[in-house]
mmCIF file of C-alpha atoms and ligand atoms in Angstrom:
data_model
loop_
_atom_site.group_PDB
_atom_site.id
_atom_site.type_symbol
_atom_site.label_atom_id
_atom_site.label_comp_id
_atom_site.label_asym_id
_atom_site.label_seq_id
_atom_site.Cartn_x
_atom_site.Cartn_y
_atom_site.Cartn_z
ATOM 1 C CA MET A 1 2.591 -22.170 10.498
ATOM 2 C CA LEU A 2 1.750 -20.279 13.573
ATOM 3 C CA VAL A 3 -2.510 -19.098 13.706
ATOM 4 C CA ASN A 4 -3.280 -16.137 15.632
ATOM 5 C CA PRO A 5 -0.073 -15.665 17.553
ATOM 6 C CA LYS A 6 0.135 -13.726 20.728
ATOM 7 C CA PRO A 7 2.048 -10.339 20.032
ATOM 8 C CA GLU A 8 4.418 -11.172 22.568
ATOM 9 C CA GLN A 9 5.117 -14.443 20.387
ATOM 10 C CA LEU A 10 6.021 -12.674 17.034
ATOM 11 C CA ALA A 11 7.728 -10.053 19.173
ATOM 12 C CA ASP A 12 10.023 -12.593 20.085
ATOM 13 C CA TRP A 13 10.908 -13.321 16.278
ATOM 14 C CA PHE A 14 11.271 -9.331 15.867
ATOM 15 C CA SER A 15 13.980 -9.264 18.839
ATOM 16 C CA LYS A 16 16.198 -11.379 16.903
ATOM 17 C CA SER A 17 15.822 -9.913 13.371
ATOM 18 C CA SER A 18 17.351 -6.981 11.975
ATOM 19 C CA ARG A 19 15.918 -6.352 8.734
ATOM 20 C CA VAL A 20 12.210 -5.890 8.573
ATOM 21 C CA ALA A 21 10.185 -5.132 5.212
ATOM 22 C CA VAL A 22 6.287 -4.596 5.221
ATOM 23 C CA LEU A 23 3.991 -4.479 2.298
ATOM 24 C CA THR A 24 0.609 -2.516 2.855
ATOM 25 C CA GLY A 25 -2.522 -2.587 0.914
ATOM 26 C CA ALA A 26 -5.859 -0.926 1.202
ATOM 27 C CA GLY A 27 -6.955 -2.823 4.405
ATOM 28 C CA VAL A 28 -4.516 -0.821 6.505
ATOM 29 C CA SER A 29 -6.420 2.317 5.584
ATOM 30 C CA ALA A 30 -10.181 0.580 6.382
ATOM 31 C CA GLU A 31 -9.878 1.483 10.046
ATOM 32 C CA SER A 32 -9.371 5.399 8.616
ATOM 33 C CA GLY A 33 -12.841 4.822 6.634
ATOM 34 C CA VAL A 34 -11.245 4.707 3.462
ATOM 35 C CA PRO A 35 -12.944 2.137 1.486
ATOM 36 C CA THR A 36 -10.855 -0.925 0.107
ATOM 37 C CA PHE A 37 -11.164 -1.961 -3.563
ATOM 38 C CA ARG A 38 -12.571 -5.592 -3.617
ATOM 39 C CA ASP A 39 -14.782 -5.499 -0.568
ATOM 40 C CA LYS A 40 -18.381 -6.941 -2.163
ATOM 41 C CA THR A 41 -20.511 -4.127 -0.601
ATOM 42 C CA THR A 42 -18.359 -0.975 0.449
ATOM 43 C CA GLY A 43 -15.159 -1.525 -2.170
ATOM 44 C CA LEU A 44 -14.362 0.990 -4.577
ATOM 45 C CA TRP A 45 -14.555 -1.246 -7.419
ATOM 46 C CA ALA A 46 -17.928 -2.348 -6.068
ATOM 47 C CA LYS A 47 -19.247 0.653 -7.702
ATOM 48 C CA PHE A 48 -17.011 1.426 -10.647
ATOM 49 C CA ASN A 49 -15.193 -1.119 -12.844
ATOM 50 C CA PRO A 50 -11.493 -0.786 -12.600
ATOM 51 C CA LYS A 51 -11.202 -1.687 -16.317
ATOM 52 C CA ASP A 52 -13.558 1.852 -16.854
ATOM 53 C CA LEU A 53 -11.440 3.968 -14.386
ATOM 54 C CA ALA A 54 -7.949 2.952 -13.698
ATOM 55 C CA THR A 55 -6.292 2.724 -17.124
ATOM 56 C CA PHE A 56 -4.517 5.312 -19.256
ATOM 57 C CA THR A 57 -6.968 4.372 -22.332
ATOM 58 C CA SER A 58 -10.135 5.063 -20.194
ATOM 59 C CA PHE A 59 -8.099 8.506 -18.991
ATOM 60 C CA LEU A 60 -7.513 9.316 -22.727
ATOM 61 C CA SER A 61 -11.209 8.671 -23.524
ATOM 62 C CA LYS A 62 -12.978 9.912 -20.658
ATOM 63 C CA PRO A 63 -10.488 12.137 -18.879
ATOM 64 C CA ASP A 64 -13.328 14.060 -16.864
ATOM 65 C CA LEU A 65 -14.589 11.039 -15.598
ATOM 66 C CA VAL A 66 -11.604 9.724 -14.539
ATOM 67 C CA TRP A 67 -10.585 12.865 -12.680
ATOM 68 C CA GLU A 68 -14.004 13.063 -11.120
ATOM 69 C CA TRP A 69 -13.513 9.629 -9.684
ATOM 70 C CA TYR A 70 -9.498 10.638 -8.205
ATOM 71 C CA GLU A 71 -11.253 13.994 -6.601
ATOM 72 C CA PHE A 72 -13.972 12.111 -5.146
ATOM 73 C CA ARG A 73 -11.497 9.608 -3.513
ATOM 74 C CA LYS A 74 -9.343 12.542 -2.725
ATOM 75 C CA LYS A 75 -12.238 14.733 -0.893
ATOM 76 C CA ALA A 76 -13.092 11.090 1.068
ATOM 77 C CA ILE A 77 -9.394 10.375 2.091
ATOM 78 C CA HIS A 78 -8.752 14.166 3.407
ATOM 79 C CA GLN A 79 -11.704 13.388 5.753
ATOM 80 C CA THR A 80 -10.053 10.636 7.320
ATOM 81 C CA GLU A 81 -6.892 10.422 9.694
ATOM 82 C CA PRO A 82 -3.799 7.792 9.816
ATOM 83 C CA ASN A 83 -5.347 4.955 12.264
ATOM 84 C CA PRO A 84 -3.538 3.229 14.856
ATOM 85 C CA GLY A 85 -2.000 0.626 12.294
ATOM 86 C CA HIS A 86 -0.505 3.571 10.621
ATOM 87 C CA LEU A 87 1.341 4.847 13.762
ATOM 88 C CA ALA A 88 2.304 1.333 15.029
ATOM 89 C CA LEU A 89 4.260 1.094 11.593
ATOM 90 C CA VAL A 90 5.976 4.701 12.175
ATOM 91 C CA ARG A 91 6.935 3.618 15.677
ATOM 92 C CA MET A 92 8.819 0.474 14.262
ATOM 93 C CA GLU A 93 10.994 2.378 11.647
ATOM 94 C CA ASP A 94 13.867 3.172 13.845
ATOM 95 C CA TRP A 95 13.953 -0.305 16.205
ATOM 96 C CA PHE A 96 15.616 -2.212 13.428
ATOM 97 C CA ALA A 97 19.156 -1.859 11.229
ATOM 98 C CA ASP A 98 17.039 -1.857 8.097
ATOM 99 C CA PHE A 99 13.234 -1.029 7.999
ATOM 100 C CA THR A 100 11.413 -0.507 4.781
ATOM 101 C CA LEU A 101 7.719 0.024 4.278
ATOM 102 C CA ILE A 102 6.528 -0.879 0.804
ATOM 103 C CA THR A 103 2.997 0.367 0.066
ATOM 104 C CA GLN A 104 0.393 -0.270 -2.694
ATOM 105 C CA ASN A 105 -1.701 2.447 -1.181
ATOM 106 C CA ILE A 106 -1.849 6.019 -2.849
ATOM 107 C CA ASP A 107 -4.019 7.489 -0.162
ATOM 108 C CA ASN A 108 -0.824 9.347 1.287
ATOM 109 C CA LEU A 109 -1.744 8.092 5.254
ATOM 110 C CA HIS A 110 1.391 6.571 5.699
ATOM 111 C CA GLN A 111 3.054 10.033 4.825
ATOM 112 C CA ARG A 112 0.790 11.723 6.801
ATOM 113 C CA ALA A 113 1.272 9.128 9.960
ATOM 114 C CA GLY A 114 5.173 9.937 9.650
ATOM 115 C CA SER A 115 6.478 7.066 7.735
ATOM 116 C CA ALA A 116 9.869 8.235 6.124
ATOM 117 C CA ARG A 117 11.170 4.799 4.959
ATOM 118 C CA LEU A 118 8.634 4.289 2.854
ATOM 119 C CA ILE A 119 8.293 2.784 -1.173
ATOM 120 C CA GLU A 120 5.409 3.675 -2.954
ATOM 121 C CA LEU A 121 4.690 1.327 -5.590
ATOM 122 C CA HIS A 122 1.396 2.554 -7.202
ATOM 123 C CA GLY A 123 2.187 6.396 -6.843
ATOM 124 C CA ASN A 124 0.311 8.958 -4.521
ATOM 125 C CA ILE A 125 -3.230 10.421 -5.171
ATOM 126 C CA GLU A 126 -1.788 13.708 -4.018
ATOM 127 C CA ARG A 127 0.662 14.260 -6.922
ATOM 128 C CA ASN A 128 -0.126 14.991 -10.530
ATOM 129 C CA TYR A 129 1.778 15.563 -13.979
ATOM 130 C CA CYS A 130 1.576 16.414 -17.545
ATOM 131 C CA ILE A 131 1.646 13.774 -19.957
ATOM 132 C CA THR A 132 3.335 15.724 -22.553
ATOM 133 C CA CYS A 133 6.187 17.501 -20.644
ATOM 134 C CA GLY A 134 6.227 15.466 -17.281
ATOM 135 C CA ARG A 135 5.751 19.083 -15.456
ATOM 136 C CA GLU A 136 4.213 18.378 -11.970
ATOM 137 C CA LYS A 137 1.002 20.465 -11.199
ATOM 138 C CA ARG A 138 0.024 21.172 -7.589
ATOM 139 C CA GLU A 139 -3.455 22.873 -7.632
ATOM 140 C CA VAL A 140 -6.145 20.792 -9.539
ATOM 141 C CA THR A 141 -9.029 23.897 -10.251
ATOM 142 C CA ASP A 142 -10.833 22.988 -13.318
ATOM 143 C CA LEU A 143 -11.384 19.236 -14.743
ATOM 144 C CA PRO A 144 -9.583 17.781 -16.473
ATOM 145 C CA PRO A 145 -6.418 20.148 -15.453
ATOM 146 C CA LYS A 146 -4.001 21.530 -17.911
ATOM 147 C CA CYS A 147 -0.219 21.817 -17.872
ATOM 148 C CA ASP A 148 0.753 25.421 -16.927
ATOM 149 C CA SER A 149 3.840 25.474 -19.322
ATOM 150 C CA CYS A 150 2.560 23.337 -22.342
ATOM 151 C CA GLY A 151 -1.205 23.148 -22.084
ATOM 152 C CA GLY A 152 -0.870 19.796 -22.329
ATOM 153 C CA LEU A 153 -3.439 17.296 -20.037
ATOM 154 C CA VAL A 154 -2.560 16.357 -16.617
ATOM 155 C CA ARG A 155 -2.904 13.028 -14.794
ATOM 156 C CA PRO A 156 -3.004 11.560 -11.287
ATOM 157 C CA ASP A 157 0.340 10.386 -10.596
ATOM 158 C CA VAL A 158 -0.874 6.907 -9.907
ATOM 159 C CA VAL A 159 0.196 3.369 -11.587
ATOM 160 C CA TRP A 160 -2.829 2.153 -13.572
ATOM 161 C CA PHE A 161 -3.405 -1.432 -14.716
ATOM 162 C CA GLY A 162 -1.412 -2.484 -17.693
ATOM 163 C CA GLU A 163 1.297 0.218 -16.830
ATOM 164 C CA ASN A 164 4.827 -0.506 -15.557
ATOM 165 C CA LEU A 165 5.200 0.398 -11.985
ATOM 166 C CA PRO A 166 8.177 3.197 -11.557
ATOM 167 C CA GLU A 167 11.234 1.487 -12.189
ATOM 168 C CA ARG A 168 13.242 2.784 -8.809
ATOM 169 C CA ALA A 169 10.576 1.848 -6.673
ATOM 170 C CA LEU A 170 10.017 -1.581 -7.891
ATOM 171 C CA GLN A 171 13.776 -2.448 -8.049
ATOM 172 C CA ASN A 172 14.371 -1.193 -4.258
ATOM 173 C CA ALA A 173 11.060 -2.866 -3.466
ATOM 174 C CA TRP A 174 12.709 -6.215 -4.826
ATOM 175 C CA LYS A 175 15.992 -5.578 -3.188
ATOM 176 C CA LYS A 176 14.637 -5.037 0.563
ATOM 177 C CA SER A 177 12.089 -7.968 0.348
ATOM 178 C CA SER A 178 15.021 -10.520 -0.608
ATOM 179 C CA GLU A 179 17.105 -8.976 2.027
ATOM 180 C CA SER A 180 14.608 -8.980 4.433
ATOM 181 C CA THR A 181 14.717 -11.176 7.788
ATOM 182 C CA ILE A 182 10.964 -10.550 8.505
ATOM 183 C CA PHE A 183 8.269 -9.998 5.981
ATOM 184 C CA MET A 184 4.935 -8.522 7.044
ATOM 185 C CA VAL A 185 2.087 -8.559 4.509
ATOM 186 C CA ILE A 186 -0.775 -6.320 5.956
ATOM 187 C CA GLY A 187 -4.093 -5.738 4.336
ATOM 188 C CA THR A 188 -3.847 -6.893 1.008
ATOM 189 C CA SER A 189 -5.609 -9.141 -0.983
ATOM 190 C CA ALA A 190 -2.437 -9.844 -2.884
ATOM 191 C CA GLU A 191 -3.977 -10.124 -6.015
ATOM 192 C CA VAL A 192 -2.292 -7.199 -8.035
ATOM 193 C CA TYR A 193 0.867 -8.107 -9.671
ATOM 194 C CA PRO A 194 3.946 -7.048 -9.417
ATOM 195 C CA ALA A 195 3.453 -6.172 -5.570
ATOM 196 C CA ASN A 196 2.094 -9.589 -5.177
ATOM 197 C CA ARG A 197 5.182 -11.141 -6.005
ATOM 198 C CA LEU A 198 7.175 -9.587 -3.243
ATOM 199 C CA PRO A 199 6.054 -11.728 -0.295
ATOM 200 C CA TYR A 200 7.245 -14.834 -2.052
ATOM 201 C CA GLU A 201 10.679 -13.266 -2.933
ATOM 202 C CA ALA A 202 11.276 -12.741 0.669
ATOM 203 C CA LYS A 203 9.995 -16.229 1.687
ATOM 204 C CA CYS A 204 12.576 -17.635 -1.118
ATOM 205 C CA ALA A 205 15.129 -15.526 0.502
ATOM 206 C CA GLY A 206 14.710 -17.190 3.776
ATOM 207 C CA ALA A 207 12.603 -14.414 5.290
ATOM 208 C CA GLN A 208 10.024 -15.103 8.142
ATOM 209 C CA VAL A 209 6.458 -14.204 6.585
ATOM 210 C CA ILE A 210 3.637 -12.620 8.700
ATOM 211 C CA VAL A 211 0.347 -12.248 7.081
ATOM 212 C CA ILE A 212 -2.433 -9.578 9.159
ATOM 213 C CA ASN A 213 -5.726 -9.750 7.669
ATOM 214 C CA PRO A 214 -9.084 -10.666 8.788
ATOM 215 C CA ASP A 215 -9.203 -12.927 5.846
ATOM 216 C CA GLU A 216 -6.666 -15.252 4.380
ATOM 217 C CA ASN A 217 -5.078 -14.370 1.103
ATOM 218 C CA PRO A 218 -2.611 -16.169 -1.418
ATOM 219 C CA VAL A 219 0.270 -15.651 0.905
ATOM 220 C CA THR A 220 -1.340 -17.416 3.923
ATOM 221 C CA HIS A 221 -0.679 -20.581 1.970
ATOM 222 C CA TYR A 222 2.994 -20.226 2.510
ATOM 223 C CA ALA A 223 3.288 -17.818 5.388
ATOM 224 C CA ASP A 224 4.964 -18.399 8.711
ATOM 225 C CA ALA A 225 2.288 -16.902 10.609
ATOM 226 C CA GLN A 226 -1.173 -15.535 9.886
ATOM 227 C CA VAL A 227 -3.081 -13.197 12.342
ATOM 228 C CA PHE A 228 -6.696 -12.999 11.464
ATOM 229 C CA GLY A 229 -7.554 -9.714 12.732
ATOM 230 C CA LYS A 230 -7.324 -6.107 11.915
ATOM 231 C CA SER A 231 -4.244 -4.121 11.469
ATOM 232 C CA GLY A 232 -5.253 -1.282 13.798
ATOM 233 C CA ASP A 233 -5.840 -3.736 16.541
ATOM 234 C CA TYR A 234 -3.123 -5.886 16.372
ATOM 235 C CA LEU A 235 -0.203 -3.706 15.415
ATOM 236 C CA PRO A 236 -0.182 -1.424 18.721
ATOM 237 C CA HIS A 237 -0.016 -4.351 20.723
ATOM 238 C CA LEU A 238 3.060 -6.182 18.457
ATOM 239 C CA CYS A 239 4.836 -2.635 18.932
ATOM 240 C CA ASN A 240 4.304 -2.858 22.931
ATOM 241 C CA GLU A 241 5.586 -6.198 22.954
ATOM 242 C CA ILE A 242 8.667 -5.602 20.871
ATOM 243 C CA GLN A 243 9.480 -2.591 22.688
ATOM 244 C CA LYS A 244 9.734 -4.417 25.939
ATOM 245 C CA LYS A 245 11.713 -7.014 24.498
ATOM 246 C CA LEU A 246 14.323 -4.277 22.900
ATOM 247 C CA ASN A 247 14.527 -2.646 26.351
ATOM 248 C CA ALA A 248 14.913 -5.719 28.557
HETATM 249 C C1 LIG B 1 1.839 -4.481 -14.737
HETATM 250 C C2 LIG B 1 -3.555 2.524 -8.609
HETATM 251 C C3 LIG B 1 3.420 -4.775 -16.153
HETATM 252 C C4 LIG B 1 -4.937 3.031 -9.184
HETATM 253 C C5 LIG B 1 -3.669 0.224 -8.520
HETATM 254 C C6 LIG B 1 -3.703 -11.274 -15.288
HETATM 255 C C7 LIG B 1 -3.092 -12.088 -14.548
HETATM 256 C C8 LIG B 1 -2.139 -11.608 -13.666
HETATM 257 C C9 LIG B 1 -1.623 -10.174 -13.621
HETATM 258 C C10 LIG B 1 -2.731 -9.445 -14.674
HETATM 259 C C11 LIG B 1 -3.354 -9.994 -15.434
HETATM 260 N N1 LIG B 1 -3.766 -8.914 -16.227
HETATM 261 C C12 LIG B 1 -3.054 -7.940 -16.300
HETATM 262 C C13 LIG B 1 -2.531 -8.143 -14.938
HETATM 263 C C14 LIG B 1 -1.337 -7.274 -14.322
HETATM 264 C C15 LIG B 1 -2.048 -6.388 -13.310
HETATM 265 C C16 LIG B 1 -2.761 -7.087 -12.403
HETATM 266 O O1 LIG B 1 -2.238 -7.662 -11.437
HETATM 267 N N2 LIG B 1 -4.095 -7.098 -12.513
HETATM 268 C C17 LIG B 1 -4.939 -7.843 -11.457
HETATM 269 C C18 LIG B 1 -6.295 -7.080 -11.121
HETATM 270 C C19 LIG B 1 -5.117 -9.293 -11.597
HETATM 271 N N3 LIG B 1 -1.060 -5.553 -12.827
HETATM 272 C C20 LIG B 1 -0.776 -4.323 -13.520
HETATM 273 O O2 LIG B 1 -1.100 -3.902 -14.598
HETATM 274 C C21 LIG B 1 0.459 -3.749 -12.768
HETATM 275 N N4 LIG B 1 1.117 -3.049 -14.012
HETATM 276 O O3 LIG B 1 1.839 -5.311 -14.251
HETATM 277 O O4 LIG B 1 2.940 -4.059 -15.539
HETATM 278 C C22 LIG B 1 2.330 -5.114 -17.386
HETATM 279 C C23 LIG B 1 2.424 -4.216 -18.364
HETATM 280 C C24 LIG B 1 1.290 -4.299 -19.218
HETATM 281 C C25 LIG B 1 0.617 -5.252 -19.307
HETATM 282 C C26 LIG B 1 0.502 -6.594 -18.462
HETATM 283 C C27 LIG B 1 1.376 -6.243 -17.408
HETATM 284 C C28 LIG B 1 -0.306 -2.401 -12.367
HETATM 285 C C29 LIG B 1 -1.008 -2.691 -11.337
HETATM 286 C C30 LIG B 1 -1.314 -1.154 -10.277
HETATM 287 C C31 LIG B 1 -2.892 -0.994 -10.581
HETATM 288 N N5 LIG B 1 -3.064 0.229 -9.964
HETATM 289 N N6 LIG B 1 -3.681 1.578 -7.706
HETATM 290 C C32 LIG B 1 -5.936 3.363 -8.365
HETATM 291 O O5 LIG B 1 -5.790 3.123 -6.919
HETATM 292 O O6 LIG B 1 -6.882 4.327 -8.299
HETATM 293 S S1 LIG B 1 -3.981 -1.278 -7.760
HETATM 294 C C33 LIG B 1 -5.146 -1.210 -6.683
HETATM 295 O O7 LIG B 1 -5.472 -2.568 -6.052
HETATM 296 C C34 LIG B 1 -4.634 -0.433 -5.468
HETATM 297 O O8 LIG B 1 -3.427 0.377 -5.452
HETATM 298 C C35 LIG B 1 -4.537 -1.701 -4.241
HETATM 299 O O9 LIG B 1 -3.490 -1.496 -3.503
HETATM 300 C C36 LIG B 1 -4.238 -2.744 -4.892
HETATM 301 C C37 LIG B 1 -4.381 -3.946 -4.470
HETATM 302 O O10 LIG B 1 -5.675 -4.015 -4.019
HETATM 303 P P1 LIG B 1 -5.302 -4.133 -2.202
HETATM 304 O O11 LIG B 1 -4.528 -3.013 -1.760
HETATM 305 O O12 LIG B 1 -4.853 -5.539 -1.727
HETATM 306 O O13 LIG B 1 -6.651 -3.981 -1.658
HETATM 307 P P2 LIG B 1 -8.189 -4.808 -1.560
HETATM 308 O O14 LIG B 1 -9.303 -4.187 -1.429
HETATM 309 O O15 LIG B 1 -8.065 -5.712 -2.914
HETATM 310 O O16 LIG B 1 -7.792 -5.961 -0.325
HETATM 311 C C38 LIG B 1 -7.790 -5.296 1.131
HETATM 312 C C39 LIG B 1 -7.696 -6.349 1.819
HETATM 313 O O17 LIG B 1 -7.441 -5.620 3.386
HETATM 314 C C40 LIG B 1 -8.233 -7.829 1.871
HETATM 315 O O18 LIG B 1 -7.726 -8.743 1.886
HETATM 316 C C41 LIG B 1 -9.131 -7.080 3.230
HETATM 317 O O19 LIG B 1 -9.403 -8.663 4.001
HETATM 318 C C42 LIG B 1 -8.308 -6.654 4.043
HETATM 319 N N7 LIG B 1 -8.595 -6.020 4.964
HETATM 320 C C43 LIG B 1 -9.682 -5.275 5.505
HETATM 321 N N8 LIG B 1 -10.015 -4.713 6.760
HETATM 322 C C44 LIG B 1 -8.796 -4.774 7.131
HETATM 323 C C45 LIG B 1 -7.837 -5.511 6.136
HETATM 324 N N9 LIG B 1 -6.417 -5.972 6.437
HETATM 325 C C46 LIG B 1 -6.175 -5.613 7.716
HETATM 326 N N10 LIG B 1 -6.859 -4.733 8.499
HETATM 327 C C47 LIG B 1 -8.049 -4.418 8.320
HETATM 328 N N11 LIG B 1 -8.747 -3.372 8.929
HETATM 329 ZN ZN1 LIG B 2 3.223 19.939 -19.589
#
């Protein structure tokens, strides 16, 4: 495995690759100031217990508390901007015959950065829907919000623990992972199933797997390259080197 490859070294791999897939997690948004999940001190879970908040059962028993948590996170996210790591991934979109960005993040920062070839595995904090009739609700004013057409309880359009991921999104993510020739794993602890199976799917299908993370994670043990660094630092340099090779 290559440890801390220079951007030009990895750029060589990309110049020979046609199908690139990327899996991102909360670490990609860390440099925008959005707290990650498992960071011992600043992580979201450090203050809250996921079982208390990110499950449908908790939502039914404490809709106000769960809604306050999401509104608190949404307000914090609205104070942030996409960072150079998000923007670098937008630049890469048009350089390959096939490029797919698969995100676990619900913070909408990839979308605000301009990523279009995007699969949202865990939903999006900006969307909500009625648990009775499924109708989308745009404006959240009073908590918990009620459906405009049937009066049912409205929930955030995010995937909670114990819930299945959106069928089409997951199928598409499996397909793109198994077809990829390069699979990047950026800013994720790779602890959450089934997202954490995608890098292995890619590896088994013969892709070169690259991890970008200041820490190692379970994917490190079978990756072809590990960059111990921040995505917002490394990705812009990688992009510049890939562009040089593609323009050569
Ligand atoms: C499901 C939306 C079928 C909500 C989220 C026991 C064993 C194994 C699995 C399970 C188990 N019990 C239950 C399960 C399944 C469970 C699961 O995996 N649990 C885990 C905790 C063990 N999964 C599910 O329930 C999934 N559904 O499996 O359905 C099923 C059905 C019924 C019963 C069983 C199974 C649904 C999972 C989706 C949960 N929803 N989010 C919300 O956000 O409020 S998950 C949540 O965690 C986020 O989406 C987040 O993306 C995700 C993963 O976290 P990360 O993104 O990786 O963030 P983290 O903080 O962990 O790591 C950040 C990383 O970034 C770190 O490595 C750090 O070093 C790095 N970093 C920091 N700074 C930078 C950086 N990297 C780069 N640059 C930087 N600057
Ligand atoms: Zn309704």
